[in-house]
XYZ file of C-alpha atoms in Angstrom:
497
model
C 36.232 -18.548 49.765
C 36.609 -18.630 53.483
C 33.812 -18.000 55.588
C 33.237 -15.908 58.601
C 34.790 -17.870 61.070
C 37.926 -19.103 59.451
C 38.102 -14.486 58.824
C 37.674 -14.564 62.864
C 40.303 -17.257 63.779
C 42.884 -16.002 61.206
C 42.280 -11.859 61.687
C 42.624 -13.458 65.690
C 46.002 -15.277 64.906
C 47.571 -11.912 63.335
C 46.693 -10.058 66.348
C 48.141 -12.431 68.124
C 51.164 -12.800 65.972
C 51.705 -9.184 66.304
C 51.457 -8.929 69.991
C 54.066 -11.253 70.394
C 56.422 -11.388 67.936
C 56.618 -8.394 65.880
C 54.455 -6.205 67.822
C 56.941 -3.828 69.770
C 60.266 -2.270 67.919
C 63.163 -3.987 68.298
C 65.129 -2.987 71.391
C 62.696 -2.216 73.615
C 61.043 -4.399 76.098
C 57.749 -5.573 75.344
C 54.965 -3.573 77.588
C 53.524 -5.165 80.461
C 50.316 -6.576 79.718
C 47.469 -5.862 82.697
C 45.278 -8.976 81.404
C 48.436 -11.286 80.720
C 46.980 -14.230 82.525
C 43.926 -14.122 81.076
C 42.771 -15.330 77.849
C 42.168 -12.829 75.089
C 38.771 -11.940 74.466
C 37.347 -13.270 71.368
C 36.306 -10.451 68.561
C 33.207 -10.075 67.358
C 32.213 -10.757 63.795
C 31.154 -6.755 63.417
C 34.473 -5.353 64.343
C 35.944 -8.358 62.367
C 33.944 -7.063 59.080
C 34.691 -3.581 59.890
C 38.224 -3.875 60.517
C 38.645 -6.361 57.364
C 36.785 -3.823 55.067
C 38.541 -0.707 56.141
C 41.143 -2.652 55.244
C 40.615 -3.313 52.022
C 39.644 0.267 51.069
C 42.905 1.447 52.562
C 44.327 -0.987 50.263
C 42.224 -0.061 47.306
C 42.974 3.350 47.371
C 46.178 3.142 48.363
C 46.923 1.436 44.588
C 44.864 4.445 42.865
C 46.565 6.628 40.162
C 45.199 10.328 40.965
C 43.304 10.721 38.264
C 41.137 7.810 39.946
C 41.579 9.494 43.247
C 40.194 12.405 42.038
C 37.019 10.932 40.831
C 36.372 8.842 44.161
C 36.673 12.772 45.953
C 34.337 13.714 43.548
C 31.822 11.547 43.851
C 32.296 11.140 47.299
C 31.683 14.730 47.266
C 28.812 14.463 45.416
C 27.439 11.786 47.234
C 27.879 13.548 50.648
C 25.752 16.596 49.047
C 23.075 14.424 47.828
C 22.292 12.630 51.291
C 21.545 15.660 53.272
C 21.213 19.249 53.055
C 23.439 20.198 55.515
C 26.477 17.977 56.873
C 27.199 18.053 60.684
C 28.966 20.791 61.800
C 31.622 18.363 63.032
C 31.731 16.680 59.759
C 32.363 20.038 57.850
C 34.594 21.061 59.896
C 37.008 17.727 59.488
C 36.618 17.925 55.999
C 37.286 22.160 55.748
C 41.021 21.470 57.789
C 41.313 18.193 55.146
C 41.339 20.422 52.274
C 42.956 23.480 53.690
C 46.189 21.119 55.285
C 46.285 19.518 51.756
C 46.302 23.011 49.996
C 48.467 24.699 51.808
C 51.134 21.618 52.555
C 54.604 22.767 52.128
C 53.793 26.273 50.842
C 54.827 29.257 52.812
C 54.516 33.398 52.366
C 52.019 35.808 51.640
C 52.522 35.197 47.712
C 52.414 31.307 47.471
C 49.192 31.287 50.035
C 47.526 34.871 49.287
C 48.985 35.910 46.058
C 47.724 35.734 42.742
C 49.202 32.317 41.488
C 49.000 30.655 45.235
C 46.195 28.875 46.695
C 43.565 31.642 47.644
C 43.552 32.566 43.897
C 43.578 28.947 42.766
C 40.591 28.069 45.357
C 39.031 31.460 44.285
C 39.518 29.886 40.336
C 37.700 26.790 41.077
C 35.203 27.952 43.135
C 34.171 30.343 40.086
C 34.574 27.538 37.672
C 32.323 25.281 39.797
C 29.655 27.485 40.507
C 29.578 27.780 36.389
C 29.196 23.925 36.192
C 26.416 24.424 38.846
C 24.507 26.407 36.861
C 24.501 24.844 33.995
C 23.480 21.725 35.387
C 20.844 23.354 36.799
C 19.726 24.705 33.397
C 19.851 21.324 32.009
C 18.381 18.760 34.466
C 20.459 16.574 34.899
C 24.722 16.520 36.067
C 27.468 16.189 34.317
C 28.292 12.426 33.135
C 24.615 11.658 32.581
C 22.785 11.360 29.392
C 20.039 13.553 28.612
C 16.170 12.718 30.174
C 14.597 10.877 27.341
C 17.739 10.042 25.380
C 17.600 13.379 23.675
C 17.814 17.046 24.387
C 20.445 20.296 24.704
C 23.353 19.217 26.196
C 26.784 20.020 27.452
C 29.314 21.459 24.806
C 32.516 22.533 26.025
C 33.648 25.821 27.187
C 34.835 29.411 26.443
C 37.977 30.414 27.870
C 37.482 33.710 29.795
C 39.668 36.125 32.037
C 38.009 37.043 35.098
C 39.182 40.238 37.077
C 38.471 39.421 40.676
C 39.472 40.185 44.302
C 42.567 37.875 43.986
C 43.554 39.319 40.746
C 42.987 37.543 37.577
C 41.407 34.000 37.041
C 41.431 31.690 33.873
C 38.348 29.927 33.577
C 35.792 28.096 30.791
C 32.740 29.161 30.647
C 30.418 26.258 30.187
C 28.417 26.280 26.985
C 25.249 23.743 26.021
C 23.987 22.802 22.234
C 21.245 25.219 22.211
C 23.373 28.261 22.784
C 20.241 28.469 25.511
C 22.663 28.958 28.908
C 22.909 32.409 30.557
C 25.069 32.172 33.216
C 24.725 34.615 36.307
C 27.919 34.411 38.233
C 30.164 35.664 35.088
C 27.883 36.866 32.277
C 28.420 36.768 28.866
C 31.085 39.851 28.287
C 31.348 40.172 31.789
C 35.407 40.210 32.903
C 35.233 41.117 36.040
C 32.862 39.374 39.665
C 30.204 42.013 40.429
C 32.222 43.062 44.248
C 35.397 44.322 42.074
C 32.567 47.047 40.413
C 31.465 48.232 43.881
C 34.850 48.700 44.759
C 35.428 50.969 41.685
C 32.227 52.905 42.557
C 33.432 53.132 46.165
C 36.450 54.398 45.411
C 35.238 57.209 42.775
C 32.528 58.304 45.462
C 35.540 58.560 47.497
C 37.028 61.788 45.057
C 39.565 59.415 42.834
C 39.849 60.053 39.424
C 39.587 57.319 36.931
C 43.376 57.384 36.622
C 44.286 56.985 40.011
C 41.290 53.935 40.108
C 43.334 52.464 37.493
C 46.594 52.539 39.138
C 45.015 51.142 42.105
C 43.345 48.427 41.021
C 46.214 47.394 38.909
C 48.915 47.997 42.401
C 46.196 45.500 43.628
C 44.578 43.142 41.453
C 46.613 42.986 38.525
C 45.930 45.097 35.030
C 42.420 44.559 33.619
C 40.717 47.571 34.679
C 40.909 50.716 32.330
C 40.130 54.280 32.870
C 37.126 53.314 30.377
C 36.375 50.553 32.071
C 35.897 52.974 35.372
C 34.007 55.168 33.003
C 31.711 52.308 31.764
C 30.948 50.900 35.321
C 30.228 54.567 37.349
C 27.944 55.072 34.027
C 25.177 53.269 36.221
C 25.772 55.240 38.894
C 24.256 58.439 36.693
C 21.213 56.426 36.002
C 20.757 55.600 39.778
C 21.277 59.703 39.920
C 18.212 60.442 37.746
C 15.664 58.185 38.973
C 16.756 59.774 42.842
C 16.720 62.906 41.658
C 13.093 62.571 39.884
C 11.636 60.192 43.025
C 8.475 60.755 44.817
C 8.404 63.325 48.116
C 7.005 63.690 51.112
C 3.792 66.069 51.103
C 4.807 68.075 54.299
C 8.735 69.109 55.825
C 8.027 71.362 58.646
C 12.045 72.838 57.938
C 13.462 73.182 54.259
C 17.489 74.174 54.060
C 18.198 75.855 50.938
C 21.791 76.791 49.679
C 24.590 76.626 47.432
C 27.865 75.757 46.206
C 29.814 76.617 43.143
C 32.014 73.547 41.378
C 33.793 73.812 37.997
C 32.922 72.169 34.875
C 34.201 72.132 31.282
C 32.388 73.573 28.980
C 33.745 73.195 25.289
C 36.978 74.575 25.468
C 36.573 76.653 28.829
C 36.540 75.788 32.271
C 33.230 77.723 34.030
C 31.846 77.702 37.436
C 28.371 76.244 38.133
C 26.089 76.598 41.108
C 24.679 73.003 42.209
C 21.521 74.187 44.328
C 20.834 71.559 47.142
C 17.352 71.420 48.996
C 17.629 69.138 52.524
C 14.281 68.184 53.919
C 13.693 67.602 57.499
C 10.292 65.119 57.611
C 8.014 64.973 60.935
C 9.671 61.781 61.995
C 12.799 64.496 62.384
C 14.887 62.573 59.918
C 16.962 64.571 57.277
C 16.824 63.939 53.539
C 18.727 65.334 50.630
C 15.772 66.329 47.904
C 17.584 66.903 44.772
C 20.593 68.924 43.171
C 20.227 71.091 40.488
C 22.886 73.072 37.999
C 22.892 76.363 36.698
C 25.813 78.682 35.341
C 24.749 81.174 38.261
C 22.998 81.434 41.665
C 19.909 83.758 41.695
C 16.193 83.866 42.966
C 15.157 83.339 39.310
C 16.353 79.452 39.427
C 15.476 78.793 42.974
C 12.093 79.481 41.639
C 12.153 76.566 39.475
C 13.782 74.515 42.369
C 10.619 74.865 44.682
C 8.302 74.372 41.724
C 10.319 70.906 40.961
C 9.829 70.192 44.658
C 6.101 70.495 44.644
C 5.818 68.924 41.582
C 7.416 65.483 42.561
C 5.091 66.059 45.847
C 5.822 68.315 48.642
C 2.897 70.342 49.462
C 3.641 72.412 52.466
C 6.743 73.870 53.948
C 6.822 75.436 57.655
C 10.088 76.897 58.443
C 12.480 77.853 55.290
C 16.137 78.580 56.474
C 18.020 80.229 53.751
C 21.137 82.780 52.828
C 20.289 86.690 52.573
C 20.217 86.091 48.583
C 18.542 89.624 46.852
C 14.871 87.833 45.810
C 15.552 84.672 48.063
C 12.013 85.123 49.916
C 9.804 86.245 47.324
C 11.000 83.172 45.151
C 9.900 80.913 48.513
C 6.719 82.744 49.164
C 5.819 82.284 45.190
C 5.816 78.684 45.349
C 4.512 78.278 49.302
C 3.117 81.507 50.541
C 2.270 80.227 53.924
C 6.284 79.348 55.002
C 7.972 81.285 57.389
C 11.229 82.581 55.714
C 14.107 82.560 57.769
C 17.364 84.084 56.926
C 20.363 82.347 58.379
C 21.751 84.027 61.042
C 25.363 83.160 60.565
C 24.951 84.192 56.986
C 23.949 87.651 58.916
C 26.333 87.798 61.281
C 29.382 87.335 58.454
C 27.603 89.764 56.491
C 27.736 92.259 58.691
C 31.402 91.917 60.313
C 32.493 92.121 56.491
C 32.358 96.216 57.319
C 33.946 96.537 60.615
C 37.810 95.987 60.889
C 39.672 93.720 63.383
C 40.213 96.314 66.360
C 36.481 96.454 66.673
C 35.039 92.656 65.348
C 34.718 90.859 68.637
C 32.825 93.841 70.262
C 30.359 94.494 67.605
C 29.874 90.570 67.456
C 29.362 90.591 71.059
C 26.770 93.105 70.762
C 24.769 91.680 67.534
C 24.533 88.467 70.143
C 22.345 90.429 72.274
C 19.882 90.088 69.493
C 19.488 86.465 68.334
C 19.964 84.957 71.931
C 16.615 87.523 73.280
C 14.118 86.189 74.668
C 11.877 87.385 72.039
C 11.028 89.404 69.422
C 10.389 92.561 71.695
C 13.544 92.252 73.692
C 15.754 91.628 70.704
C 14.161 94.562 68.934
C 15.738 96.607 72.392
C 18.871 95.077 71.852
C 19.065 96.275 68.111
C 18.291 99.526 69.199
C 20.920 99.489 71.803
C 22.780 98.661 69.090
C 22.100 101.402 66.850
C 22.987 103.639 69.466
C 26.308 102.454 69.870
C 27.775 101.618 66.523
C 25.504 103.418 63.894
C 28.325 106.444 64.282
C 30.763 104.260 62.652
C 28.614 101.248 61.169
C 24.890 102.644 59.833
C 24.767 100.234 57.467
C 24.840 96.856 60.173
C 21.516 97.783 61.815
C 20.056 99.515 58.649
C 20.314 96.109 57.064
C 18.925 94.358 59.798
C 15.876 96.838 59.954
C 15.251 96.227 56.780
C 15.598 92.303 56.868
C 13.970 92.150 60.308
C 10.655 90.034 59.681
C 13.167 87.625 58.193
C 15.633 87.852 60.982
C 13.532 86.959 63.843
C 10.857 84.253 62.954
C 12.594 81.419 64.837
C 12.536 83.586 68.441
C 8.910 82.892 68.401
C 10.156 78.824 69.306
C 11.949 77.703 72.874
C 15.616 77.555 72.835
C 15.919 74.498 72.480
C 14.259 74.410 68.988
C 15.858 78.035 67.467
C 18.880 75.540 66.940
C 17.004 73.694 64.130
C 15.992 76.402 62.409
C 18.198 79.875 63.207
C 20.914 78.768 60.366
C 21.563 76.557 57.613
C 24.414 74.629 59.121
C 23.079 71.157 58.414
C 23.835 71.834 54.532
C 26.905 74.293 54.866
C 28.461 70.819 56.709
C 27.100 68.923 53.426
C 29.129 71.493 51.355
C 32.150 71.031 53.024
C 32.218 67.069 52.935
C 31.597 67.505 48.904
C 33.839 70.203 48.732
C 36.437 67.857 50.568
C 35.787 65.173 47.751
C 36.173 67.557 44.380
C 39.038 69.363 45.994
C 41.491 67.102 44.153
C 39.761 67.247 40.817
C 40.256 70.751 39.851
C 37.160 70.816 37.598
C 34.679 68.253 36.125
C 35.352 66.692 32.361
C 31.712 67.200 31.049
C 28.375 68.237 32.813
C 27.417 64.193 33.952
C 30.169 63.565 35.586
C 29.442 66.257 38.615
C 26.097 64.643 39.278
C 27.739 61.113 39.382
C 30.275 62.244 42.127
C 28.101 64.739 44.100
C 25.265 62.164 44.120
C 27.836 59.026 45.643
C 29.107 61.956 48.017
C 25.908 62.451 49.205
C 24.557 59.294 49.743
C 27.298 58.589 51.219
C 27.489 61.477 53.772
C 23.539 60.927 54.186
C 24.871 57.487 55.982
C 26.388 59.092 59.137
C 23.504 61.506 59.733
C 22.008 61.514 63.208
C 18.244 62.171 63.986
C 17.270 66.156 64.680
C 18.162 67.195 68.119
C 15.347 67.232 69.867
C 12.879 66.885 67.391
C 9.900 65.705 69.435
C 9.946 69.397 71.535
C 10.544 70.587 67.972
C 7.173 68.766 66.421
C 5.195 69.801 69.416
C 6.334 73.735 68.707
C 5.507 73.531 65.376
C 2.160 72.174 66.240
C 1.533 75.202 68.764
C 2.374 77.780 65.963
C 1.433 75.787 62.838
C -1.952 74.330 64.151
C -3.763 71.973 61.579
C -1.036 72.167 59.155
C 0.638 69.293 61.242
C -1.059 66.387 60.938
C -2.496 64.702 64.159
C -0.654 61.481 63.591
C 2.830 62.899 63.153
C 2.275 63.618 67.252
């Protein structure tokens, strides 16, 4: 065997060999050489070793079938994993654009790259089937290739083939099984066809106001078949459970304003289609934030059930209310004062307003309007009480029955003029859940009516959470608390201040 110096002189003499003779292409002048008259440095034994093993491993794998090349990547892999926890970000980067050039080499087009059969669904394929492996090994102990700690124990035993539904459409993979029939894996779960995202979607898109059979078109357009209109059933099941436990959760023992209202939706019943009143509640807090309470269902709206709703609201923990803004329903305050005797009822005033323009015709709408504005923008109770007297004078010849009304509802009427101006807006009407009733309404539109009486809480709840996301805080609120404290006294509590 030679040793390290006869390596030197002869890896010298081929560098040398190469310089002069065969080391420029034929045809073209040799280049000039700065050092020409010197001698050439000698190497040293380190680059000599270096340069004589790299080498040899280009060599070496250079004569590799692929299945061997695939096992030196692997363990190589492996091997890089093991030394540290993290690789350099250099390092990962290098080996990232490796892979990706070698994946992608020579395909091009959406479908060979993104499609189902290209390279994002066969990286999405492996990466599934890999993470399986993971597992596994981590249930066992030890990796793949290795015997057992103590010579015995469960084991690896094949796999299952499986289907997986995921972003990229369908993936074949084997799911790894041990002896013991102990393994549970979490990424793809036994019975499980389809990654836990692609569910999310489906709920997403039936909070959104599609039916299960447009879901199933869709996801098929998208993904590929594999997802039923049973299958859409099964997974926004769940979401009814998630439904029940919100609407049975714990409250808040004080909202100094309570909205209460309405809205009819359609539901089969047997062999009929009837309406149904969903009753809302939305709860403003002392921090000023805005929370749906609950939805209930009943055939009909009346006083009767909204007695049961505030008794279902103190029983899961609200103790006081201040201000409750409501519709002029027949019963509506006695039902409130039942359940919390000390709240100030207030009737909506656009519910007021409509109500009364319902008896004058279109010649004379915009001056009666102007006149019933007189009222709800007075300074206060005294001066609005003028300007409904004013008004009586002037319209009661052809409308009696506009200031009669508000005579007779004018302790509800009137409560929020005893706050500044800048408050009345929280608490004059029940906008905040007539806007709520118009982004569900804008999601059931399409559906006509509701199969059975769990579906409707399943898509009103999703619709609500999901309008509850783009709520903004009360305008105002901390001139609102500090109002509420003036007129309300101890009932606030000194640390909501």
């Amino acid at each position: 065997m030679p040793s390290t110096q006869e390596k030197k002189t002869s890896f010298e003499r081929a560098c040398s060999d190469l310089s002069s003779a065969g080391g420029e292409p034929r045809g073209e002048p040799p280049a000039p050489s700065l050092r020409s008259a010197e001698a050439p440095r000698p190497l040293s034994e380190e680059v000599v070793e270096e340069a004589l093993g790299w080498a040899r491993l280009g060599g070496s794998v250079a004569g590799m079938t692929d299945e061997k090349r695939e096992e030196l990547i692997d363990a190589l892999l492996h091997q890089l994993g093991a030394g540290r926890e993290e690789l350099p970000e250099e390092l990962r980067e290098r080996l990232l654009d490796g892979m990706i050039d070698e994946l992608i080499a020579g395909k091009r087009g959406e479908r060979e790259i993104l499609g189902q059969e290209g390279v994002l669904g066969e990286i999405t394929r492996r990466m599934v089937q890999r993470a399986l492996e993971e597992e596994l090994t981590e249930h066992l102990g030890y990796p793949a290739g290795h015997a057992p700690p103590g010579g015995a124990g469960n084991s690896r035993n094949g796999g299952t083939p499986k289907t997986v539904l995921t972003d990229q459409g369908p993936v074949r993979i084997d799911t790894p099984r041990d002896r013991k029939s102990e393994f549970e894996p979490r990424l793809v779960g036994k019975g499980q066809r389809r990654l836990a995202g692609l569910d999310e979607k489906i709920i997403a898109l039936y909070g959104g106001g599609m039916s299960t059979r447009e879901i199933e078109t869709y996801i098929s357009d998208l993904y590929g078949p594999g997802v039923s209109r049973e299958t859409v059933s099964r997974v926004t099941a769940a979401v009814l459970e998630d439904a029940k436990a919100w609407q049975t959760r714990p409250l808040e023992q004080i909202y100094p304003i309570l909205y209460l209202d309405a809205l009819m939706i359609k539901i089969r019943d047997g062999q009929a289609v009837r309406n149904f009143a969903c009753y809302l509640a939305i709860g403003v807090n002392l921090d000023g934030e805005r929370d749906v309470l609950g939805m209930w269902f009943q055939k009909t709206e009346g006083a009767k059930f909204w007695l049961a709703v505030l008794t279902d609201l103190k029983t899961r923990g609200v103790a006081d209310v201040l201000v409750c803004c409501v519709d002029g329903l027949t019963g509506f305050p006695e039902a409130i004062e039942a359940v919390y005797p000390n709240a100030w009822v207030q009737t909506c005033i656009v519910h007021a307003i409509r109500a009364a323009l319902r008896f004058v015709p279109y010649k004379d709408k915009k001056k009666v309007a102007a006149d019933l504005r007189k009222i709800y923008t007075a300074v206060d109770r005294d001066h609005a009480w003028e300007a409904l007297e004013a008004f009586a004078e002037t319209w009661d010849p052809k409308y009696p029955m506009i200031s009669a009304s508000w005579t007779d509802n004018w302790e509800r009427i009137v409560p929020f003029l005893a706050f500044p101006p800048d408050v009345r807006r929280a608490v004059y009407t029940t906008n905040t859940i007539e806007a709520l009733n118009r982004q569900i309404r804008k999601i059931i539109k399409t559906r006509g009516s509701f199969p059975d009486e769990d579906s409707a809480p399943k898509l009103l709840y999703l619709a609500i959470t999901r309008a509850q996301q783009k709520w903004r805080h009360t305008y105002n609120w901390s001139t609102a608390l500090t109002a509420f404290r003036i007129h309300f006294g101890d009932r606030i509590p000194d640390n909501a201040i």
